[in-house]
PDB file of C-alpha atoms in Angstrom:
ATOM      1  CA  UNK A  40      -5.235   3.120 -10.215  1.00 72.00           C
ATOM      2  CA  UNK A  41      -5.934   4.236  -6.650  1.00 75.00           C
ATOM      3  CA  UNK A  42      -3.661   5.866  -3.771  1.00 68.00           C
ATOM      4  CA  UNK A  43      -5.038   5.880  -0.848  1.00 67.00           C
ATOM      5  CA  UNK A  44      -3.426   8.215   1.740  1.00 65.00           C
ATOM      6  CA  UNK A  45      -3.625   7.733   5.411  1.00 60.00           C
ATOM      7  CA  UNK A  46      -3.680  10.540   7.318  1.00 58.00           C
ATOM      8  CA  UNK A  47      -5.703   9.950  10.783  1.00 58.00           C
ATOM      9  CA  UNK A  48      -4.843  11.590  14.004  1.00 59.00           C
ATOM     10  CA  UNK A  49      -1.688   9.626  14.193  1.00 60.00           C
ATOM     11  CA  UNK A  50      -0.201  11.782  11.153  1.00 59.00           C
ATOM     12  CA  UNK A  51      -1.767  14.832  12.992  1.00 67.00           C
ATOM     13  CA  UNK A  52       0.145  13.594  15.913  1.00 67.00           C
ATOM     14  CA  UNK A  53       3.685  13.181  14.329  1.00 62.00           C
ATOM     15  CA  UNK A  54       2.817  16.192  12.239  1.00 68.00           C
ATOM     16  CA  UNK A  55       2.606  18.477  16.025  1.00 73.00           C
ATOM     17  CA  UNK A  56       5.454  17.024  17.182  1.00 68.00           C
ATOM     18  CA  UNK A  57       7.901  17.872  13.874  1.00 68.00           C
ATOM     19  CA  UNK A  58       6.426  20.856  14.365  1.00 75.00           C
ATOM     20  CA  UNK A  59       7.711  21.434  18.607  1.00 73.00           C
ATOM     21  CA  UNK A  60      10.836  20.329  17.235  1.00 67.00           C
ATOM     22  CA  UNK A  61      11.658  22.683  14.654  1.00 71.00           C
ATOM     23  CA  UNK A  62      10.197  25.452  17.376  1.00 74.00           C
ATOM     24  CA  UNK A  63      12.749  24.107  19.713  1.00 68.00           C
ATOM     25  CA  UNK A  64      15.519  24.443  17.190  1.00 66.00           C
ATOM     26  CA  UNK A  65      14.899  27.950  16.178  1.00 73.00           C
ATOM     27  CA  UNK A  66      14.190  28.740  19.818  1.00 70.00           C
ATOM     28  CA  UNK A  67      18.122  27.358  20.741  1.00 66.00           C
ATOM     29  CA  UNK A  68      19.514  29.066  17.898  1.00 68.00           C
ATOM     30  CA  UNK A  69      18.149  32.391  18.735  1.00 72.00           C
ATOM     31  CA  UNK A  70      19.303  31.975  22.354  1.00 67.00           C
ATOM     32  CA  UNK A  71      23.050  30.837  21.381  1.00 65.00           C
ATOM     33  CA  UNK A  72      23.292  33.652  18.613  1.00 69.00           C
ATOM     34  CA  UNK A  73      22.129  35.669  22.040  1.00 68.00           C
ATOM     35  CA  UNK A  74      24.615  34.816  24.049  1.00 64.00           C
ATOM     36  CA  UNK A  75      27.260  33.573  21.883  1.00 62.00           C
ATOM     37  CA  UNK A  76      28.402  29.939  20.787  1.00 57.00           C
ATOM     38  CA  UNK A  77      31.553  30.148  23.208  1.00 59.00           C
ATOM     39  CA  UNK A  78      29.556  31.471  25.822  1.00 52.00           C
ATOM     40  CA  UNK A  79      26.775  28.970  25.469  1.00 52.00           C
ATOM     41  CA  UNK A  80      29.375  26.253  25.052  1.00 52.00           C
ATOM     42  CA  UNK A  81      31.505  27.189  27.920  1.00 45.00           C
ATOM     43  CA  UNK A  82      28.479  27.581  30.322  1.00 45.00           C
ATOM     44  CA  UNK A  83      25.898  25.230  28.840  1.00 45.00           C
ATOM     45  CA  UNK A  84      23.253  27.015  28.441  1.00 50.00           C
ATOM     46  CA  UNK A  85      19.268  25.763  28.311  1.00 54.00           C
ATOM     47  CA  UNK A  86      20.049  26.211  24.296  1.00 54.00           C
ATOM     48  CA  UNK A  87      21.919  22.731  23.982  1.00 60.00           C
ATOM     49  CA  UNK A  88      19.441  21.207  26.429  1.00 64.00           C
ATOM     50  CA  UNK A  89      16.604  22.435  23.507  1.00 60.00           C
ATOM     51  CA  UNK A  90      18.623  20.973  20.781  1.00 62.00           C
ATOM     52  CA  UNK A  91      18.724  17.681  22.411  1.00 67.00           C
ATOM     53  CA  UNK A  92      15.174  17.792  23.317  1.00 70.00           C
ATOM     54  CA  UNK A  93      14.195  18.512  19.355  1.00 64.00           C
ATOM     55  CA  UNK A  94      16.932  16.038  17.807  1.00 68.00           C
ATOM     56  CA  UNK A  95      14.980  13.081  20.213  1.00 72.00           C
ATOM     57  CA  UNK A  96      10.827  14.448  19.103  1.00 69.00           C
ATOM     58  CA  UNK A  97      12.299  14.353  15.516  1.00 65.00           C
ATOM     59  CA  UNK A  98      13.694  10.793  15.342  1.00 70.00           C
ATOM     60  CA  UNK A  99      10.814   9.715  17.680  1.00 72.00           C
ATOM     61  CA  UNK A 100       9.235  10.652  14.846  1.00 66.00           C
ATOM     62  CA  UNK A 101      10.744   9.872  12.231  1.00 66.00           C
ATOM     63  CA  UNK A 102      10.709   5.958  13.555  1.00 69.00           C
ATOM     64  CA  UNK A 103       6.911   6.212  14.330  1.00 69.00           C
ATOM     65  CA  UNK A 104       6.046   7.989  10.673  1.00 63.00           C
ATOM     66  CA  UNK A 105       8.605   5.096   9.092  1.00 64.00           C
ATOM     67  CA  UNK A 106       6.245   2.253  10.657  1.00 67.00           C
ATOM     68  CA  UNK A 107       3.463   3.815   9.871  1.00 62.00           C
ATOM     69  CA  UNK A 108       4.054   4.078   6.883  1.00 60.00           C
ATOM     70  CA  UNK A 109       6.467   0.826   5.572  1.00 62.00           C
ATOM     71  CA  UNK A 110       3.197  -1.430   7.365  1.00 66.00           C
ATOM     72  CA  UNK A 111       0.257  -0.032   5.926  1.00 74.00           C
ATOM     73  CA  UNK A 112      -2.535  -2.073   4.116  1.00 86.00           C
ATOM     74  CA  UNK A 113      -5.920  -1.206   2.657  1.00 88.00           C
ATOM     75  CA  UNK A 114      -8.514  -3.663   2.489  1.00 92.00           C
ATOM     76  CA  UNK A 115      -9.106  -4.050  -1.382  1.00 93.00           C
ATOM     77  CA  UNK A 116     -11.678  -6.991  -1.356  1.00 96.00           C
ATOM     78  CA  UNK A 117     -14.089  -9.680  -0.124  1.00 97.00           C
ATOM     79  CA  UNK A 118     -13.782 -12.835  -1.573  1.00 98.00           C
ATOM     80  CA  UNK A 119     -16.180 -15.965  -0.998  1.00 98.00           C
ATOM     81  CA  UNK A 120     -15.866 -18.919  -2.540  1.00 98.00           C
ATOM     82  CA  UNK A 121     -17.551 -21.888  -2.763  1.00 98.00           C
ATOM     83  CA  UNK A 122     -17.291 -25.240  -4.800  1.00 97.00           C
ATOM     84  CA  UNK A 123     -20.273 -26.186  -6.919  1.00 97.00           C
ATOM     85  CA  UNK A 124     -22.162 -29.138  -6.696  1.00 96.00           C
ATOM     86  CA  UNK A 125     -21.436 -31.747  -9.035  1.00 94.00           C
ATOM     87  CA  UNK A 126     -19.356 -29.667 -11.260  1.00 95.00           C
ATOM     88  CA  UNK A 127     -15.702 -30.398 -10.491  1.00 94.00           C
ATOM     89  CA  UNK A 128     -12.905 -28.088 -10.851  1.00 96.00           C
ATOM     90  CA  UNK A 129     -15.497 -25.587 -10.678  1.00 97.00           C
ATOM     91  CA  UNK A 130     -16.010 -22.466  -7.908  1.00 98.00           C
ATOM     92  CA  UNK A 131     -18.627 -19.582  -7.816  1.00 98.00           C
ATOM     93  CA  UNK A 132     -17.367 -16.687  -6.474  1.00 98.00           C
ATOM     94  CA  UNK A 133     -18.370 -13.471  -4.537  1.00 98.00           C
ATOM     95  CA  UNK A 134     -16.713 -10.899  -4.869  1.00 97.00           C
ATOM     96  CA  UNK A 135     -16.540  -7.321  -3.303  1.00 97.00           C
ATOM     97  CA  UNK A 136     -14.225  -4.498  -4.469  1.00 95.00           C
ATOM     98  CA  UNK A 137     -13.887  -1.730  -2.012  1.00 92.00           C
ATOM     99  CA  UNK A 138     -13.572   1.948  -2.899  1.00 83.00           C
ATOM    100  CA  UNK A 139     -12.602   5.254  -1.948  1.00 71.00           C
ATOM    101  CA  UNK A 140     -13.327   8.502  -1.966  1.00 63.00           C
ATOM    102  CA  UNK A 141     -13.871   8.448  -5.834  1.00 70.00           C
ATOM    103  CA  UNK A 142     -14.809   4.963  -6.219  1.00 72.00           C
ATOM    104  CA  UNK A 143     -18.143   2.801  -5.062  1.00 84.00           C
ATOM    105  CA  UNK A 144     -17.684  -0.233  -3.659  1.00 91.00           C
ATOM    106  CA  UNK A 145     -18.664  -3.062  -6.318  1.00 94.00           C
ATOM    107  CA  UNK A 146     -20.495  -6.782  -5.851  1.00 96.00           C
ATOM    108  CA  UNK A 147     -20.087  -9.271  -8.274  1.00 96.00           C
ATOM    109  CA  UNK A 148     -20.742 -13.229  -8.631  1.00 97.00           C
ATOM    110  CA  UNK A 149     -18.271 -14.774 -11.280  1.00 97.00           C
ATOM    111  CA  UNK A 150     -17.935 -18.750 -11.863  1.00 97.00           C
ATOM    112  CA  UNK A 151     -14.492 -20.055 -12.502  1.00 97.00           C
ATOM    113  CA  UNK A 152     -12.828 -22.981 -13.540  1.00 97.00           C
ATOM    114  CA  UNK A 153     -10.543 -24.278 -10.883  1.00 97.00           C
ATOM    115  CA  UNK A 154      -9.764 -25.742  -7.539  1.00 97.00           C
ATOM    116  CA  UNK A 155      -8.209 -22.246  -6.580  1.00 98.00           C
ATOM    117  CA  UNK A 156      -9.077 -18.940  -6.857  1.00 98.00           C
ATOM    118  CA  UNK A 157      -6.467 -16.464  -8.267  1.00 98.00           C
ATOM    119  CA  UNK A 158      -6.806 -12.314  -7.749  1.00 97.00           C
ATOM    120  CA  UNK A 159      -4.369 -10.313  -9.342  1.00 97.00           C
ATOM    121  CA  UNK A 160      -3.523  -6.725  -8.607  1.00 96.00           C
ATOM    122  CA  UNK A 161      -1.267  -4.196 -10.180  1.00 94.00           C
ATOM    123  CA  UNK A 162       1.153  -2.272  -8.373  1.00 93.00           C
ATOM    124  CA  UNK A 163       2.982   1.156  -8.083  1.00 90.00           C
ATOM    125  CA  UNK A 164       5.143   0.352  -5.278  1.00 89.00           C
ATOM    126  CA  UNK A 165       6.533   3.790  -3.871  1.00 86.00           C
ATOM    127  CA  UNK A 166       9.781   4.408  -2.572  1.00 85.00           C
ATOM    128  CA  UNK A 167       9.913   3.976   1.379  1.00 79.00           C
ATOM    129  CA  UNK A 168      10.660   7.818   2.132  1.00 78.00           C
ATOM    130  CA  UNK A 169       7.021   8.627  -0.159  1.00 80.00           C
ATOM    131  CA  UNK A 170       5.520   5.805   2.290  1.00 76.00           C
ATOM    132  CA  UNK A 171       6.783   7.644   5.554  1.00 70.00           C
ATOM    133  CA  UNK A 172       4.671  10.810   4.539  1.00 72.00           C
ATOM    134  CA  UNK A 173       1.226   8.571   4.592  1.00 73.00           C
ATOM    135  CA  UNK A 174       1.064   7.570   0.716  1.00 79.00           C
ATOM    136  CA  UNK A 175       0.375   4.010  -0.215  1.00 81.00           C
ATOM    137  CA  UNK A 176       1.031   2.571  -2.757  1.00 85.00           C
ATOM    138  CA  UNK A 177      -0.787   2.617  -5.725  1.00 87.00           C
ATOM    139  CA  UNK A 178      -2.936  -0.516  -7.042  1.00 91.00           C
ATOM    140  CA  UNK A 179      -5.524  -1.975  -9.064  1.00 92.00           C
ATOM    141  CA  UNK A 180      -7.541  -5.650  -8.443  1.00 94.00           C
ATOM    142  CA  UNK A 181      -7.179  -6.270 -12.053  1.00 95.00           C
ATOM    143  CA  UNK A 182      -8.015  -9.927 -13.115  1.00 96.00           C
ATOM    144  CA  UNK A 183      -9.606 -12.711 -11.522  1.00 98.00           C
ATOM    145  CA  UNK A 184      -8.858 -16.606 -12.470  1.00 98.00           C
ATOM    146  CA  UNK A 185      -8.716 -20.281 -11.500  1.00 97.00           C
ATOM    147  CA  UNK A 186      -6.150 -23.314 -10.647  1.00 97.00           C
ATOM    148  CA  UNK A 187      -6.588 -26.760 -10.583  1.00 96.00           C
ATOM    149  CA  UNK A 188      -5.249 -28.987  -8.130  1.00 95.00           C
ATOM    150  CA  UNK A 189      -4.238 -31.447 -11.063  1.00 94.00           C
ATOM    151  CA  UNK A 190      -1.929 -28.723 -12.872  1.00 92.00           C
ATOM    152  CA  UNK A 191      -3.855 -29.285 -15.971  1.00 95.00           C
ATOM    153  CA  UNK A 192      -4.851 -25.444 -17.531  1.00 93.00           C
ATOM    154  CA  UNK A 193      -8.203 -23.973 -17.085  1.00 94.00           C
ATOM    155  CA  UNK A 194     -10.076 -23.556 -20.159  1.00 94.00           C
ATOM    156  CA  UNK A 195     -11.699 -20.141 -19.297  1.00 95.00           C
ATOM    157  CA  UNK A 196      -9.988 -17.223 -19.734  1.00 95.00           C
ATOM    158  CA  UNK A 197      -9.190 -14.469 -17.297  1.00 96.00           C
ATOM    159  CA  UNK A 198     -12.027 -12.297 -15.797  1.00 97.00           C
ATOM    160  CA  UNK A 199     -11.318  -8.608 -16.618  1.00 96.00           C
ATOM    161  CA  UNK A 200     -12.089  -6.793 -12.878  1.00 95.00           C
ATOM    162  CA  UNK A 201     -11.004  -3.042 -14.615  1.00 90.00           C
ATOM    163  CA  UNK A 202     -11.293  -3.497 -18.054  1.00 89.00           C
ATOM    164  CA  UNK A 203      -8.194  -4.868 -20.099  1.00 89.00           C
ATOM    165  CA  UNK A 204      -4.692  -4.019 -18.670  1.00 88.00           C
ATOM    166  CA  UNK A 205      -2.996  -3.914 -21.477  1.00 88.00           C
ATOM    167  CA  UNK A 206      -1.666  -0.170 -21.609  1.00 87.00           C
ATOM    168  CA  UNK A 207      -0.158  -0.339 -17.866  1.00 86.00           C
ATOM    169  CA  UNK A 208       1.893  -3.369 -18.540  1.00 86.00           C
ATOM    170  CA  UNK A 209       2.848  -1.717 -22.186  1.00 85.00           C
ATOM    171  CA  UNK A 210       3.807   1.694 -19.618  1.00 82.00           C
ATOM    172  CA  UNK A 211       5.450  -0.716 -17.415  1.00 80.00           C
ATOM    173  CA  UNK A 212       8.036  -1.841 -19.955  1.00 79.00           C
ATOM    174  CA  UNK A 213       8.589   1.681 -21.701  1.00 79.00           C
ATOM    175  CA  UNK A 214       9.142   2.347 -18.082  1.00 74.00           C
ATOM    176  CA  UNK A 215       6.269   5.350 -18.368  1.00 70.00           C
ATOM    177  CA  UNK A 216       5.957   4.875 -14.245  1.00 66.00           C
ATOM    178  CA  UNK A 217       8.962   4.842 -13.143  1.00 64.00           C
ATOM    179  CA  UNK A 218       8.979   8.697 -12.320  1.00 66.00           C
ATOM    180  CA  UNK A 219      11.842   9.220 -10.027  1.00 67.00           C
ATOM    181  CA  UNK A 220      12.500   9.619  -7.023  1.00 78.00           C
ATOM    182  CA  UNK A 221       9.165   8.716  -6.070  1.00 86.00           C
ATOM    183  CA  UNK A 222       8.272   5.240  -7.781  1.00 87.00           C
ATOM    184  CA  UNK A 223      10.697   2.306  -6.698  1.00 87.00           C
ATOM    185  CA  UNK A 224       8.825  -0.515  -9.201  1.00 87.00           C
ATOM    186  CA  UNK A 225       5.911  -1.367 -10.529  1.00 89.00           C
ATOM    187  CA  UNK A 226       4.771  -5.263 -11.580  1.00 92.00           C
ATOM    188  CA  UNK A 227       1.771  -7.580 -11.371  1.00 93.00           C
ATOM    189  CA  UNK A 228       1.308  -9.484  -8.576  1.00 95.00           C
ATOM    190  CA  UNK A 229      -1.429 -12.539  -7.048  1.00 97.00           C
ATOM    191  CA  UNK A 230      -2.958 -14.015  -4.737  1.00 97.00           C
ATOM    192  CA  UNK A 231      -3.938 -17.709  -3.958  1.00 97.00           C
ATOM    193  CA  UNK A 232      -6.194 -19.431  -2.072  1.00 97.00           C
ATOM    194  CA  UNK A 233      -8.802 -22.591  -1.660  1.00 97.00           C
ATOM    195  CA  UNK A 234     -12.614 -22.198  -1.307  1.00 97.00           C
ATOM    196  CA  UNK A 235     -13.750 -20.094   1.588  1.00 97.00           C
ATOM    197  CA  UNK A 236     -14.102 -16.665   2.832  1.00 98.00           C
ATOM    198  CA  UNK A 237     -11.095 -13.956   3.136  1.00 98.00           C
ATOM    199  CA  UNK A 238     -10.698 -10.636   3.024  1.00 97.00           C
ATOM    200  CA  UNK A 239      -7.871  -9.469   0.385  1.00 97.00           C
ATOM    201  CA  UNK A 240      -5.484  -6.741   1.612  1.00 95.00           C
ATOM    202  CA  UNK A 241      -2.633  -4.757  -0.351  1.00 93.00           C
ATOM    203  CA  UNK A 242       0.139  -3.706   1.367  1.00 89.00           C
ATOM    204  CA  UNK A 243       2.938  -1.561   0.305  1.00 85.00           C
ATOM    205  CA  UNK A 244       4.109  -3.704  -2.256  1.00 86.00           C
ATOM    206  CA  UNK A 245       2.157  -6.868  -2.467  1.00 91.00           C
ATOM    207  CA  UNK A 246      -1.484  -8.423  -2.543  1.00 95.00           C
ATOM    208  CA  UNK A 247      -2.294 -11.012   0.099  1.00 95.00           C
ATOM    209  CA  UNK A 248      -5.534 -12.520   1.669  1.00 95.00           C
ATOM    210  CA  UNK A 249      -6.830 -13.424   5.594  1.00 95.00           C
ATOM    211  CA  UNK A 250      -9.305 -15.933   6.116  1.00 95.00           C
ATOM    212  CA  UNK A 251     -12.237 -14.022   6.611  1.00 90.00           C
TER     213      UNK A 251
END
């Protein structure tokens, strides 16, 4: 399972500006407990003016952070696919898994059964606040499969991309994950799409795919 956290010069940004505001909040305190609260109220001192200025960088902030971090999607995979002569209902695939900082990027050719390709990821899905602070959620490209335009099933059986998945479905219903408050769900989810090239992209709580 990987999660990835983004943390660029954005988050050093946002991070510099929390910062000025919580300065500029101690700063107006320490000037009101100065002069006084009546005094500062009755002649409106620079110390409300600093308040104001801090409460704005904050939810700036806040609302910039929130984006950031509620539209964030990691490139997971590569996917070309290709229909193979004379052999319908049949695709070869190329795939590439993308890694991280303590995973290699992978290549692998697979052959499946199908009119459509199917990739199916597993996924942690944070809750939004956890998102805000740069965490994605977690996933894992787990299986990879065919459709057929006809409906009829594919004979083959699923192509193991992480080795069998067994234990974090069994987890998922003895609800091992759900470690609160920071998991909000966690669940299976696919993508699919017709011969051709994409790139395959999870997002905070879902797998989808671009055309390439």
């Amino acid at each position: 399972m990987v999660f990835p956290v983004s943390f660029g010069w954005i988050q050093a940004l946002l991070v510099v500006l929390f910062v000025v505001a919580v300065v500029l909040v101690i700063s107006a305190v320490v000037r009101a407990r100065r002069v006084g609260w009546r005094a500062l109220a009755g002649r409106g001192a620079g110390a409300l003016v600093l308040v104001l200025v801090a409460v704005v960088i904050l939810w700036v902030t806040t609302l910039l952070q929130t984006y950031l971090g509620l539209t964030g999607e990691v490139k997971a995979a590569h996917v070309v696919a290709t229909p193979v002569d004379g052999q319908p209902h049949t695709l070869d695939i190329e795939l590439t898994l993308y890694g991280d900082g303590n995973h290699s990027d992978r290549h692998e050719k697979h052959r499946v059964e199908g009119d459509l390709w199917v990739l199916q990821a597993n996924i942690v899905e944070l809750e939004h606040w956890v998102n805000t602070l740069g965490f994605h959620s977690g996933y894992q490209v787990a299986r990879l499969f065919g459709e057929r335009f006809d409906g009829d099933a594919p004979r083959q059986n699923h192509i193991f991309l992480n080795g069998n998945d067994r234990d974090f479905y069994e987890q998922m219903q003895q609800n091992t994950w759900y470690t609160k408050p920071f998991v909000r769900s966690v669940y299976g989810n696919a993508v699919v799409a017709a011969a051709g090239s994409y790139d395959v992209f999870i997002s905070q709580d879902a797998i989808k795919t671009r055309p390439a």
